[in-house]
PDB file of C-alpha atoms in Angstrom:
ATOM      1  CA  MET A   1      -2.329  -6.658  22.818  1.00  0.00           C
ATOM      2  CA  THR A   2      -0.359  -4.038  20.878  1.00  0.00           C
ATOM      3  CA  LYS A   3      -1.803  -3.190  17.491  1.00  0.00           C
ATOM      4  CA  LYS A   4       0.407  -4.097  14.558  1.00  0.00           C
ATOM      5  CA  ILE A   5       0.944  -2.848  11.035  1.00  0.00           C
ATOM      6  CA  ILE A   6       2.768  -4.820   8.347  1.00  0.00           C
ATOM      7  CA  ALA A   7       5.184  -2.816   6.208  1.00  0.00           C
ATOM      8  CA  LEU A   8       6.397  -4.479   3.016  1.00  0.00           C
ATOM      9  CA  VAL A   9       9.906  -3.377   2.064  1.00  0.00           C
ATOM     10  CA  ASP A  10      12.088  -4.190  -0.926  1.00  0.00           C
ATOM     11  CA  GLY A  11      15.100  -2.701  -2.683  1.00  0.00           C
ATOM     12  CA  SER A  12      13.171   0.079  -4.439  1.00  0.00           C
ATOM     13  CA  VAL A  13      13.326   3.828  -3.766  1.00  0.00           C
ATOM     14  CA  TYR A  14       9.862   3.476  -2.202  1.00  0.00           C
ATOM     15  CA  ALA A  15      11.227   1.473   0.739  1.00  0.00           C
ATOM     16  CA  ARG A  16      12.300   4.639   2.575  1.00  0.00           C
ATOM     17  CA  SER A  17       8.854   6.153   2.047  1.00  0.00           C
ATOM     18  CA  VAL A  18       7.174   2.996   3.361  1.00  0.00           C
ATOM     19  CA  CYS A  19       9.312   3.221   6.511  1.00  0.00           C
ATOM     20  CA  ASP A  20       8.614   6.937   6.970  1.00  0.00           C
ATOM     21  CA  HIS A  21       4.873   6.426   6.573  1.00  0.00           C
ATOM     22  CA  ALA A  22       5.006   3.416   8.906  1.00  0.00           C
ATOM     23  CA  ALA A  23       6.719   5.582  11.520  1.00  0.00           C
ATOM     24  CA  TRP A  24       4.048   8.275  11.148  1.00  0.00           C
ATOM     25  CA  ILE A  25       1.190   5.783  11.420  1.00  0.00           C
ATOM     26  CA  ALA A  26       2.754   3.906  14.332  1.00  0.00           C
ATOM     27  CA  GLY A  27       3.544   7.110  16.175  1.00  0.00           C
ATOM     28  CA  ARG A  28      -0.005   8.442  15.963  1.00  0.00           C
ATOM     29  CA  GLY A  29      -1.739   5.138  16.580  1.00  0.00           C
ATOM     30  CA  VAL A  30       0.668   3.498  19.058  1.00  0.00           C
ATOM     31  CA  HIS A  31       1.272   0.570  16.742  1.00  0.00           C
ATOM     32  CA  ALA A  32       4.144  -1.870  16.485  1.00  0.00           C
ATOM     33  CA  VAL A  33       5.573  -2.379  13.013  1.00  0.00           C
ATOM     34  CA  GLU A  34       6.403  -5.717  11.446  1.00  0.00           C
ATOM     35  CA  LEU A  35       8.777  -5.236   8.525  1.00  0.00           C
ATOM     36  CA  MET A  36       8.446  -7.970   5.920  1.00  0.00           C
ATOM     37  CA  HIS A  37      10.572  -8.750   2.897  1.00  0.00           C
ATOM     38  CA  VAL A  38       9.468 -11.606   0.649  1.00  0.00           C
ATOM     39  CA  LEU A  39      11.916 -13.552  -1.476  1.00  0.00           C
ATOM     40  CA  GLY A  40      10.442 -15.177  -4.530  1.00  0.00           C
ATOM     41  CA  ARG A  41      10.733 -18.939  -4.705  1.00  0.00           C
ATOM     42  CA  ARG A  42      13.500 -18.679  -7.295  1.00  0.00           C
ATOM     43  CA  GLU A  43      15.393 -16.067  -5.246  1.00  0.00           C
ATOM     44  CA  GLY A  44      15.394 -17.827  -1.934  1.00  0.00           C
ATOM     45  CA  GLY A  45      15.317 -21.430  -3.034  1.00  0.00           C
ATOM     46  CA  ALA A  46      18.007 -23.916  -2.238  1.00  0.00           C
ATOM     47  CA  GLY A  47      18.926 -24.234  -5.876  1.00  0.00           C
ATOM     48  CA  SER A  48      17.187 -25.426  -9.005  1.00  0.00           C
ATOM     49  CA  ASP A  49      17.486 -28.815 -10.559  1.00  0.00           C
ATOM     50  CA  LEU A  50      19.420 -28.015 -13.731  1.00  0.00           C
ATOM     51  CA  SER A  51      19.865 -31.575 -14.954  1.00  0.00           C
ATOM     52  CA  GLY A  52      17.211 -31.164 -17.613  1.00  0.00           C
ATOM     53  CA  ALA A  53      18.930 -28.068 -18.983  1.00  0.00           C
ATOM     54  CA  ILE A  54      22.216 -29.823 -19.783  1.00  0.00           C
ATOM     55  CA  SER A  55      22.511 -31.377 -23.212  1.00  0.00           C
ATOM     56  CA  LEU A  56      23.913 -34.853 -23.826  1.00  0.00           C
ATOM     57  CA  GLY A  57      27.665 -34.997 -23.583  1.00  0.00           C
ATOM     58  CA  ALA A  58      28.036 -32.083 -21.190  1.00  0.00           C
ATOM     59  CA  ARG A  59      30.587 -32.607 -18.498  1.00  0.00           C
ATOM     60  CA  SER A  60      29.376 -33.312 -14.984  1.00  0.00           C
ATOM     61  CA  ALA A  61      31.666 -30.536 -13.762  1.00  0.00           C
ATOM     62  CA  LEU A  62      29.583 -27.992 -15.674  1.00  0.00           C
ATOM     63  CA  LEU A  63      26.397 -29.246 -14.076  1.00  0.00           C
ATOM     64  CA  GLU A  64      28.015 -28.989 -10.651  1.00  0.00           C
ATOM     65  CA  GLU A  65      29.255 -25.463 -11.372  1.00  0.00           C
ATOM     66  CA  LEU A  66      25.820 -24.297 -12.475  1.00  0.00           C
ATOM     67  CA  SER A  67      24.256 -25.803  -9.385  1.00  0.00           C
ATOM     68  CA  ASN A  68      26.812 -24.043  -7.189  1.00  0.00           C
ATOM     69  CA  LEU A  69      26.123 -20.721  -8.922  1.00  0.00           C
ATOM     70  CA  ASP A  70      22.404 -21.163  -8.340  1.00  0.00           C
ATOM     71  CA  ALA A  71      23.019 -21.847  -4.644  1.00  0.00           C
ATOM     72  CA  GLN A  72      25.254 -18.774  -4.413  1.00  0.00           C
ATOM     73  CA  ARG A  73      22.554 -16.592  -5.960  1.00  0.00           C
ATOM     74  CA  ALA A  74      20.054 -17.880  -3.401  1.00  0.00           C
ATOM     75  CA  LYS A  75      22.450 -17.091  -0.552  1.00  0.00           C
ATOM     76  CA  LEU A  76      23.089 -13.604  -1.930  1.00  0.00           C
ATOM     77  CA  ALA A  77      19.336 -12.989  -2.197  1.00  0.00           C
ATOM     78  CA  ILE A  78      18.886 -13.969   1.447  1.00  0.00           C
ATOM     79  CA  THR A  79      21.793 -11.770   2.536  1.00  0.00           C
ATOM     80  CA  ARG A  80      20.385  -8.858   0.544  1.00  0.00           C
ATOM     81  CA  GLY A  81      16.913  -9.389   2.026  1.00  0.00           C
ATOM     82  CA  ARG A  82      18.313  -9.338   5.555  1.00  0.00           C
ATOM     83  CA  ALA A  83      20.255  -6.153   4.763  1.00  0.00           C
ATOM     84  CA  ILE A  84      17.064  -4.482   3.461  1.00  0.00           C
ATOM     85  CA  LEU A  85      15.235  -5.399   6.666  1.00  0.00           C
ATOM     86  CA  GLU A  86      18.115  -4.211   8.854  1.00  0.00           C
ATOM     87  CA  ASP A  87      18.235  -0.845   7.075  1.00  0.00           C
ATOM     88  CA  ALA A  88      14.457  -0.459   7.396  1.00  0.00           C
ATOM     89  CA  LYS A  89      14.543  -1.332  11.103  1.00  0.00           C
ATOM     90  CA  ALA A  90      17.308   1.223  11.657  1.00  0.00           C
ATOM     91  CA  LEU A  91      15.102   3.941  10.152  1.00  0.00           C
ATOM     92  CA  LEU A  92      12.240   3.046  12.483  1.00  0.00           C
ATOM     93  CA  ASP A  93      14.561   2.747  15.479  1.00  0.00           C
ATOM     94  CA  ASP A  94      15.781   6.281  14.768  1.00  0.00           C
ATOM     95  CA  ALA A  95      12.141   7.430  14.779  1.00  0.00           C
ATOM     96  CA  GLY A  96      11.550   5.762  18.136  1.00  0.00           C
ATOM     97  CA  ILE A  97       9.236   3.100  16.701  1.00  0.00           C
ATOM     98  CA  ARG A  98       9.367  -0.519  17.812  1.00  0.00           C
ATOM     99  CA  ALA A  99       9.792  -2.810  14.814  1.00  0.00           C
ATOM    100  CA  SER A 100      10.381  -6.492  14.159  1.00  0.00           C
ATOM    101  CA  GLU A 101      11.781  -8.132  11.016  1.00  0.00           C
ATOM    102  CA  HIS A 102      10.422 -11.020   9.003  1.00  0.00           C
ATOM    103  CA  LEU A 103      12.177 -12.529   5.976  1.00  0.00           C
ATOM    104  CA  ARG A 104       9.794 -14.769   4.090  1.00  0.00           C
ATOM    105  CA  HIS A 105      10.326 -17.164   1.170  1.00  0.00           C
ATOM    106  CA  GLY A 106       7.611 -17.872  -1.373  1.00  0.00           C
ATOM    107  CA  ASP A 107       4.629 -16.052  -2.767  1.00  0.00           C
ATOM    108  CA  LEU A 108       3.912 -12.477  -1.644  1.00  0.00           C
ATOM    109  CA  ILE A 109       0.141 -12.932  -1.394  1.00  0.00           C
ATOM    110  CA  GLU A 110       0.490 -16.124   0.615  1.00  0.00           C
ATOM    111  CA  ALA A 111       2.875 -14.337   2.985  1.00  0.00           C
ATOM    112  CA  ILE A 112       0.429 -11.475   3.495  1.00  0.00           C
ATOM    113  CA  SER A 113      -2.514 -13.827   3.985  1.00  0.00           C
ATOM    114  CA  GLU A 114      -0.677 -15.658   6.738  1.00  0.00           C
ATOM    115  CA  LYS A 115       0.346 -12.476   8.556  1.00  0.00           C
ATOM    116  CA  GLU A 116      -2.529 -10.017   8.116  1.00  0.00           C
ATOM    117  CA  GLY A 117      -4.936 -11.752  10.489  1.00  0.00           C
ATOM    118  CA  ASP A 118      -3.602  -9.945  13.572  1.00  0.00           C
ATOM    119  CA  ALA A 119      -2.618  -6.742  11.751  1.00  0.00           C
ATOM    120  CA  GLU A 120      -4.524  -3.465  11.619  1.00  0.00           C
ATOM    121  CA  MET A 121      -3.100  -2.329   8.292  1.00  0.00           C
ATOM    122  CA  ILE A 122      -0.735  -3.254   5.454  1.00  0.00           C
ATOM    123  CA  LEU A 123       1.730  -0.772   3.960  1.00  0.00           C
ATOM    124  CA  ILE A 124       3.236  -1.095   0.499  1.00  0.00           C
ATOM    125  CA  GLY A 125       5.049   1.238  -1.890  1.00  0.00           C
ATOM    126  CA  LYS A 126       3.332   2.413  -5.036  1.00  0.00           C
ATOM    127  CA  ARG A 127       6.031   0.774  -7.141  1.00  0.00           C
ATOM    128  CA  GLY A 128       8.400  -2.090  -6.472  1.00  0.00           C
ATOM    129  CA  GLU A 129      12.004  -2.449  -7.538  1.00  0.00           C
ATOM    130  CA  ALA A 130      11.013  -4.297 -10.727  1.00  0.00           C
ATOM    131  CA  ALA A 131       8.576  -1.605 -11.939  1.00  0.00           C
ATOM    132  CA  ASP A 132       9.247   0.308 -15.146  1.00  0.00           C
ATOM    133  CA  PHE A 133       9.459   3.927 -14.023  1.00  0.00           C
ATOM    134  CA  ALA A 134       9.724   5.279 -17.551  1.00  0.00           C
ATOM    135  CA  LYS A 135       6.307   3.882 -18.398  1.00  0.00           C
ATOM    136  CA  GLY A 136       4.750   4.518 -15.002  1.00  0.00           C
ATOM    137  CA  HIS A 137       4.198   0.791 -14.583  1.00  0.00           C
ATOM    138  CA  LEU A 138       3.034  -0.222 -11.110  1.00  0.00           C
ATOM    139  CA  GLY A 139       3.939  -3.864 -11.388  1.00  0.00           C
ATOM    140  CA  SER A 140       1.852  -6.963 -10.905  1.00  0.00           C
ATOM    141  CA  ASN A 141       2.571  -7.367  -7.180  1.00  0.00           C
ATOM    142  CA  LEU A 142       0.752  -4.179  -6.187  1.00  0.00           C
ATOM    143  CA  GLU A 143      -2.274  -5.131  -8.267  1.00  0.00           C
ATOM    144  CA  ARG A 144      -2.329  -8.567  -6.640  1.00  0.00           C
ATOM    145  CA  VAL A 145      -2.088  -7.074  -3.158  1.00  0.00           C
ATOM    146  CA  VAL A 146      -4.864  -4.550  -3.897  1.00  0.00           C
ATOM    147  CA  ARG A 147      -7.169  -7.370  -4.918  1.00  0.00           C
ATOM    148  CA  ALA A 148      -6.194  -9.864  -2.219  1.00  0.00           C
ATOM    149  CA  ALA A 149      -5.639  -7.905   0.992  1.00  0.00           C
ATOM    150  CA  SER A 150      -8.536  -8.013   3.438  1.00  0.00           C
ATOM    151  CA  LYS A 151      -7.183  -5.340   5.791  1.00  0.00           C
ATOM    152  CA  PRO A 152      -6.899  -1.609   5.037  1.00  0.00           C
ATOM    153  CA  LEU A 153      -4.099  -1.103   2.516  1.00  0.00           C
ATOM    154  CA  PHE A 154      -1.917   2.001   2.760  1.00  0.00           C
ATOM    155  CA  ILE A 155      -0.108   2.717  -0.515  1.00  0.00           C
ATOM    156  CA  ALA A 156       2.868   4.984   0.082  1.00  0.00           C
ATOM    157  CA  SER A 157       3.843   7.691  -2.389  1.00  0.00           C
ATOM    158  CA  ARG A 158       7.441   8.038  -3.547  1.00  0.00           C
ATOM    159  CA  ALA A 159       8.427  10.439  -0.772  1.00  0.00           C
ATOM    160  CA  PHE A 160       6.946  11.115   2.651  1.00  0.00           C
ATOM    161  CA  ARG A 161       5.627  14.513   3.599  1.00  0.00           C
ATOM    162  CA  PRO A 162       3.777  15.444   6.776  1.00  0.00           C
ATOM    163  CA  ILE A 163       0.052  14.675   6.489  1.00  0.00           C
ATOM    164  CA  GLY A 164      -2.235  17.508   7.502  1.00  0.00           C
ATOM    165  CA  LYS A 165      -5.081  17.507   4.966  1.00  0.00           C
ATOM    166  CA  VAL A 166      -7.086  14.391   4.162  1.00  0.00           C
ATOM    167  CA  LEU A 167      -9.533  13.828   1.292  1.00  0.00           C
ATOM    168  CA  ILE A 168     -12.167  11.097   1.560  1.00  0.00           C
ATOM    169  CA  ALA A 169     -13.736   9.948  -1.717  1.00  0.00           C
ATOM    170  CA  TYR A 170     -17.348   8.999  -1.012  1.00  0.00           C
ATOM    171  CA  ASP A 171     -19.978   7.513  -3.321  1.00  0.00           C
ATOM    172  CA  GLY A 172     -22.613   6.277  -0.886  1.00  0.00           C
ATOM    173  CA  SER A 173     -21.610   2.633  -1.139  1.00  0.00           C
ATOM    174  CA  ALA A 174     -21.111   0.351   1.856  1.00  0.00           C
ATOM    175  CA  SER A 175     -17.384   0.292   1.151  1.00  0.00           C
ATOM    176  CA  ALA A 176     -17.206   4.094   1.151  1.00  0.00           C
ATOM    177  CA  MET A 177     -19.084   4.251   4.446  1.00  0.00           C
ATOM    178  CA  ARG A 178     -16.635   1.743   5.921  1.00  0.00           C
ATOM    179  CA  ALA A 179     -13.823   4.052   4.810  1.00  0.00           C
ATOM    180  CA  VAL A 180     -15.495   6.938   6.670  1.00  0.00           C
ATOM    181  CA  ASP A 181     -16.012   4.702   9.709  1.00  0.00           C
ATOM    182  CA  HIS A 182     -12.332   3.719   9.606  1.00  0.00           C
ATOM    183  CA  VAL A 183     -11.292   7.374   9.660  1.00  0.00           C
ATOM    184  CA  ALA A 184     -13.711   8.048  12.512  1.00  0.00           C
ATOM    185  CA  ARG A 185     -12.306   5.214  14.615  1.00  0.00           C
ATOM    186  CA  SER A 186      -8.621   5.668  13.831  1.00  0.00           C
ATOM    187  CA  PRO A 187      -6.361   7.892  15.942  1.00  0.00           C
ATOM    188  CA  LEU A 188      -4.397   8.670  12.774  1.00  0.00           C
ATOM    189  CA  TYR A 189      -6.842  11.355  11.707  1.00  0.00           C
ATOM    190  CA  ALA A 190      -7.393  13.196  14.985  1.00  0.00           C
ATOM    191  CA  GLY A 191      -6.740  16.896  14.538  1.00  0.00           C
ATOM    192  CA  LEU A 192      -6.279  16.710  10.754  1.00  0.00           C
ATOM    193  CA  GLY A 193      -8.215  18.693   8.170  1.00  0.00           C
ATOM    194  CA  ILE A 194     -10.762  16.414   6.483  1.00  0.00           C
ATOM    195  CA  ARG A 195     -12.944  16.899   3.422  1.00  0.00           C
ATOM    196  CA  ILE A 196     -15.472  14.377   2.078  1.00  0.00           C
ATOM    197  CA  VAL A 197     -16.172  14.584  -1.641  1.00  0.00           C
ATOM    198  CA  THR A 198     -18.604  12.896  -4.003  1.00  0.00           C
ATOM    199  CA  VAL A 199     -17.994  12.957  -7.752  1.00  0.00           C
ATOM    200  CA  GLY A 200     -21.143  13.169  -9.872  1.00  0.00           C
ATOM    201  CA  SER A 201     -24.468  14.953  -9.921  1.00  0.00           C
ATOM    202  CA  ALA A 202     -25.549  17.098  -6.980  1.00  0.00           C
ATOM    203  CA  THR A 203     -28.646  15.052  -6.185  1.00  0.00           C
ATOM    204  CA  ASP A 204     -30.558  14.972  -2.912  1.00  0.00           C
ATOM    205  CA  ALA A 205     -29.263  11.450  -2.351  1.00  0.00           C
ATOM    206  CA  ALA A 206     -25.677  12.607  -2.812  1.00  0.00           C
ATOM    207  CA  ARG A 207     -26.137  15.460  -0.355  1.00  0.00           C
ATOM    208  CA  LYS A 208     -27.816  13.169   2.165  1.00  0.00           C
ATOM    209  CA  GLY A 209     -24.983  10.675   1.891  1.00  0.00           C
ATOM    210  CA  LEU A 210     -22.391  13.366   2.530  1.00  0.00           C
ATOM    211  CA  GLU A 211     -24.296  14.624   5.533  1.00  0.00           C
ATOM    212  CA  ASP A 212     -24.479  11.095   6.956  1.00  0.00           C
ATOM    213  CA  ALA A 213     -20.732  10.673   6.458  1.00  0.00           C
ATOM    214  CA  LYS A 214     -20.033  14.035   8.069  1.00  0.00           C
ATOM    215  CA  ALA A 215     -22.261  13.140  11.021  1.00  0.00           C
ATOM    216  CA  MET A 216     -20.293   9.916  11.579  1.00  0.00           C
ATOM    217  CA  LEU A 217     -17.058  11.871  11.768  1.00  0.00           C
ATOM    218  CA  SER A 218     -18.605  14.546  13.971  1.00  0.00           C
ATOM    219  CA  ALA A 219     -19.723  11.883  16.431  1.00  0.00           C
ATOM    220  CA  ALA A 220     -16.070  10.870  16.703  1.00  0.00           C
ATOM    221  CA  GLY A 221     -14.978  14.450  17.330  1.00  0.00           C
ATOM    222  CA  LEU A 222     -13.687  15.083  13.809  1.00  0.00           C
ATOM    223  CA  ASP A 223     -14.662  18.164  11.832  1.00  0.00           C
ATOM    224  CA  ALA A 224     -15.120  17.681   8.099  1.00  0.00           C
ATOM    225  CA  GLU A 225     -16.136  19.729   5.084  1.00  0.00           C
ATOM    226  CA  THR A 226     -18.182  18.231   2.251  1.00  0.00           C
ATOM    227  CA  GLY A 227     -18.380  18.840  -1.477  1.00  0.00           C
ATOM    228  CA  ILE A 228     -19.723  17.507  -4.784  1.00  0.00           C
ATOM    229  CA  LEU A 229     -17.567  17.598  -7.925  1.00  0.00           C
ATOM    230  CA  PRO A 230     -18.649  17.097 -11.532  1.00  0.00           C
ATOM    231  CA  GLY A 231     -16.719  14.937 -13.979  1.00  0.00           C
ATOM    232  CA  GLN A 232     -14.907  11.626 -13.893  1.00  0.00           C
ATOM    233  CA  PRO A 233     -13.598  10.474 -10.492  1.00  0.00           C
ATOM    234  CA  GLU A 234      -9.947   9.935 -11.387  1.00  0.00           C
ATOM    235  CA  GLU A 235      -9.706  13.336 -13.098  1.00  0.00           C
ATOM    236  CA  ALA A 236     -11.775  15.330 -10.603  1.00  0.00           C
ATOM    237  CA  LEU A 237     -10.145  13.857  -7.524  1.00  0.00           C
ATOM    238  CA  GLY A 238      -6.644  14.173  -8.943  1.00  0.00           C
ATOM    239  CA  LYS A 239      -7.204  17.808  -9.826  1.00  0.00           C
ATOM    240  CA  LEU A 240      -8.654  18.596  -6.405  1.00  0.00           C
ATOM    241  CA  ILE A 241      -5.752  16.908  -4.609  1.00  0.00           C
ATOM    242  CA  GLU A 242      -3.233  18.914  -6.594  1.00  0.00           C
ATOM    243  CA  GLU A 243      -5.002  22.288  -6.464  1.00  0.00           C
ATOM    244  CA  ALA A 244      -6.066  22.125  -2.808  1.00  0.00           C
ATOM    245  CA  ARG A 245      -2.796  20.436  -1.777  1.00  0.00           C
ATOM    246  CA  PHE A 246      -4.271  17.455   0.018  1.00  0.00           C
ATOM    247  CA  ASP A 247      -1.688  15.154   1.602  1.00  0.00           C
ATOM    248  CA  HIS A 248      -3.630  11.891   1.711  1.00  0.00           C
ATOM    249  CA  LEU A 249      -6.576  10.179  -0.012  1.00  0.00           C
ATOM    250  CA  VAL A 250      -8.915   7.669   1.655  1.00  0.00           C
ATOM    251  CA  MET A 251     -11.245   5.534  -0.470  1.00  0.00           C
ATOM    252  CA  GLY A 252     -13.373   2.437  -0.231  1.00  0.00           C
ATOM    253  CA  ALA A 253     -11.843  -0.512  -2.062  1.00  0.00           C
ATOM    254  CA  SER A 254     -15.058  -1.033  -4.038  1.00  0.00           C
ATOM    255  CA  GLY A 255     -18.116   1.016  -4.752  1.00  0.00           C
ATOM    256  CA  HIS A 256     -20.892   1.581  -7.226  1.00  0.00           C
ATOM    257  CA  SER A 257     -21.709   3.935 -10.103  1.00  0.00           C
ATOM    258  CA  ARG A 258     -18.700   5.681 -11.646  1.00  0.00           C
ATOM    259  CA  LEU A 259     -16.469   5.364  -8.598  1.00  0.00           C
ATOM    260  CA  ARG A 260     -16.793   1.579  -8.824  1.00  0.00           C
ATOM    261  CA  SER A 261     -14.646   1.549 -11.954  1.00  0.00           C
ATOM    262  CA  LEU A 262     -11.689   2.800  -9.907  1.00  0.00           C
ATOM    263  CA  PHE A 263     -11.438  -0.505  -8.072  1.00  0.00           C
ATOM    264  CA  VAL A 264     -12.704  -3.098 -10.523  1.00  0.00           C
ATOM    265  CA  GLY A 265     -10.655  -4.246 -13.501  1.00  0.00           C
ATOM    266  CA  SER A 266      -7.634  -2.527 -14.981  1.00  0.00           C
ATOM    267  CA  THR A 267      -8.800   0.998 -14.082  1.00  0.00           C
ATOM    268  CA  SER A 268      -8.486   0.125 -10.401  1.00  0.00           C
ATOM    269  CA  LEU A 269      -4.795   0.993 -10.566  1.00  0.00           C
ATOM    270  CA  GLU A 270      -5.184   4.135 -12.644  1.00  0.00           C
ATOM    271  CA  MET A 271      -6.005   6.266  -9.618  1.00  0.00           C
ATOM    272  CA  ILE A 272      -3.084   4.794  -7.708  1.00  0.00           C
ATOM    273  CA  ARG A 273      -0.755   5.356 -10.654  1.00  0.00           C
ATOM    274  CA  THR A 274      -1.683   9.004 -11.185  1.00  0.00           C
ATOM    275  CA  CYS A 275      -2.290  10.163  -7.614  1.00  0.00           C
ATOM    276  CA  LYS A 276       0.785  11.797  -6.084  1.00  0.00           C
ATOM    277  CA  VAL A 277      -0.204  11.348  -2.450  1.00  0.00           C
ATOM    278  CA  PRO A 278      -0.492   8.198  -0.317  1.00  0.00           C
ATOM    279  CA  ILE A 279      -3.797   6.342  -0.610  1.00  0.00           C
ATOM    280  CA  LEU A 280      -5.634   4.265   1.975  1.00  0.00           C
ATOM    281  CA  LEU A 281      -7.975   1.623   0.541  1.00  0.00           C
ATOM    282  CA  VAL A 282     -10.553   0.284   2.992  1.00  0.00           C
ATOM    283  CA  ARG A 283     -12.469  -2.955   2.402  1.00  0.00           C
TER     284      ARG A 283
END
């Protein structure tokens, strides 16, 4: 059975990046892509019952007109959703990637839960079309997906650039080791430059953990460098990514010690918000 990745697309500027990253991932891993656009219940519904919103004495014609307008908005939302999917599929077709389209009504998390069972990975843009760019707001949907998705979650940056250097954040936790194992098993990372980094004190345990992670990659035929950085994870990793020009960050979706704070509570999205390269979160 062909492996599948789910790419969530909307009307934001990140939709093109999601498609470009999906094409890169599918091309290296021989995956099929399922493009999914989710209409909220109010967008794609058949029309709301407005009877309770009309005051006494209002003409029935007004109620009928409002109901018709609501139905028209729903139809326009569906037409727009189909157009978004068609544009996304055209981008993947041009890249030679096989893609299917799925327009879904209802809750985003429910849609993902129903579809992710037979998927290898989920792709989503860092920001959706409703996000406040001026304030760097990520939006509630991304936070919900980060917390709910059970499969590896690839968060696309605003624009795609070829991925050649990969940074793995490692803290010795089971989740971090699963992230290393994912890289070792995935064809995406074959031939790429890889560095594994721990943020914190240079203890014997930290060094041993890095060596174990490196050995796992070596067993899969991947060469990796290791390093230990002082400071706070979000600051140290962000600085390293910028200065060393890494193209991609891989992290466990939970951890312990100081790295744990990146994925628990409100600070879980701080790294995603500030990091300028795509991030893969592995459960």
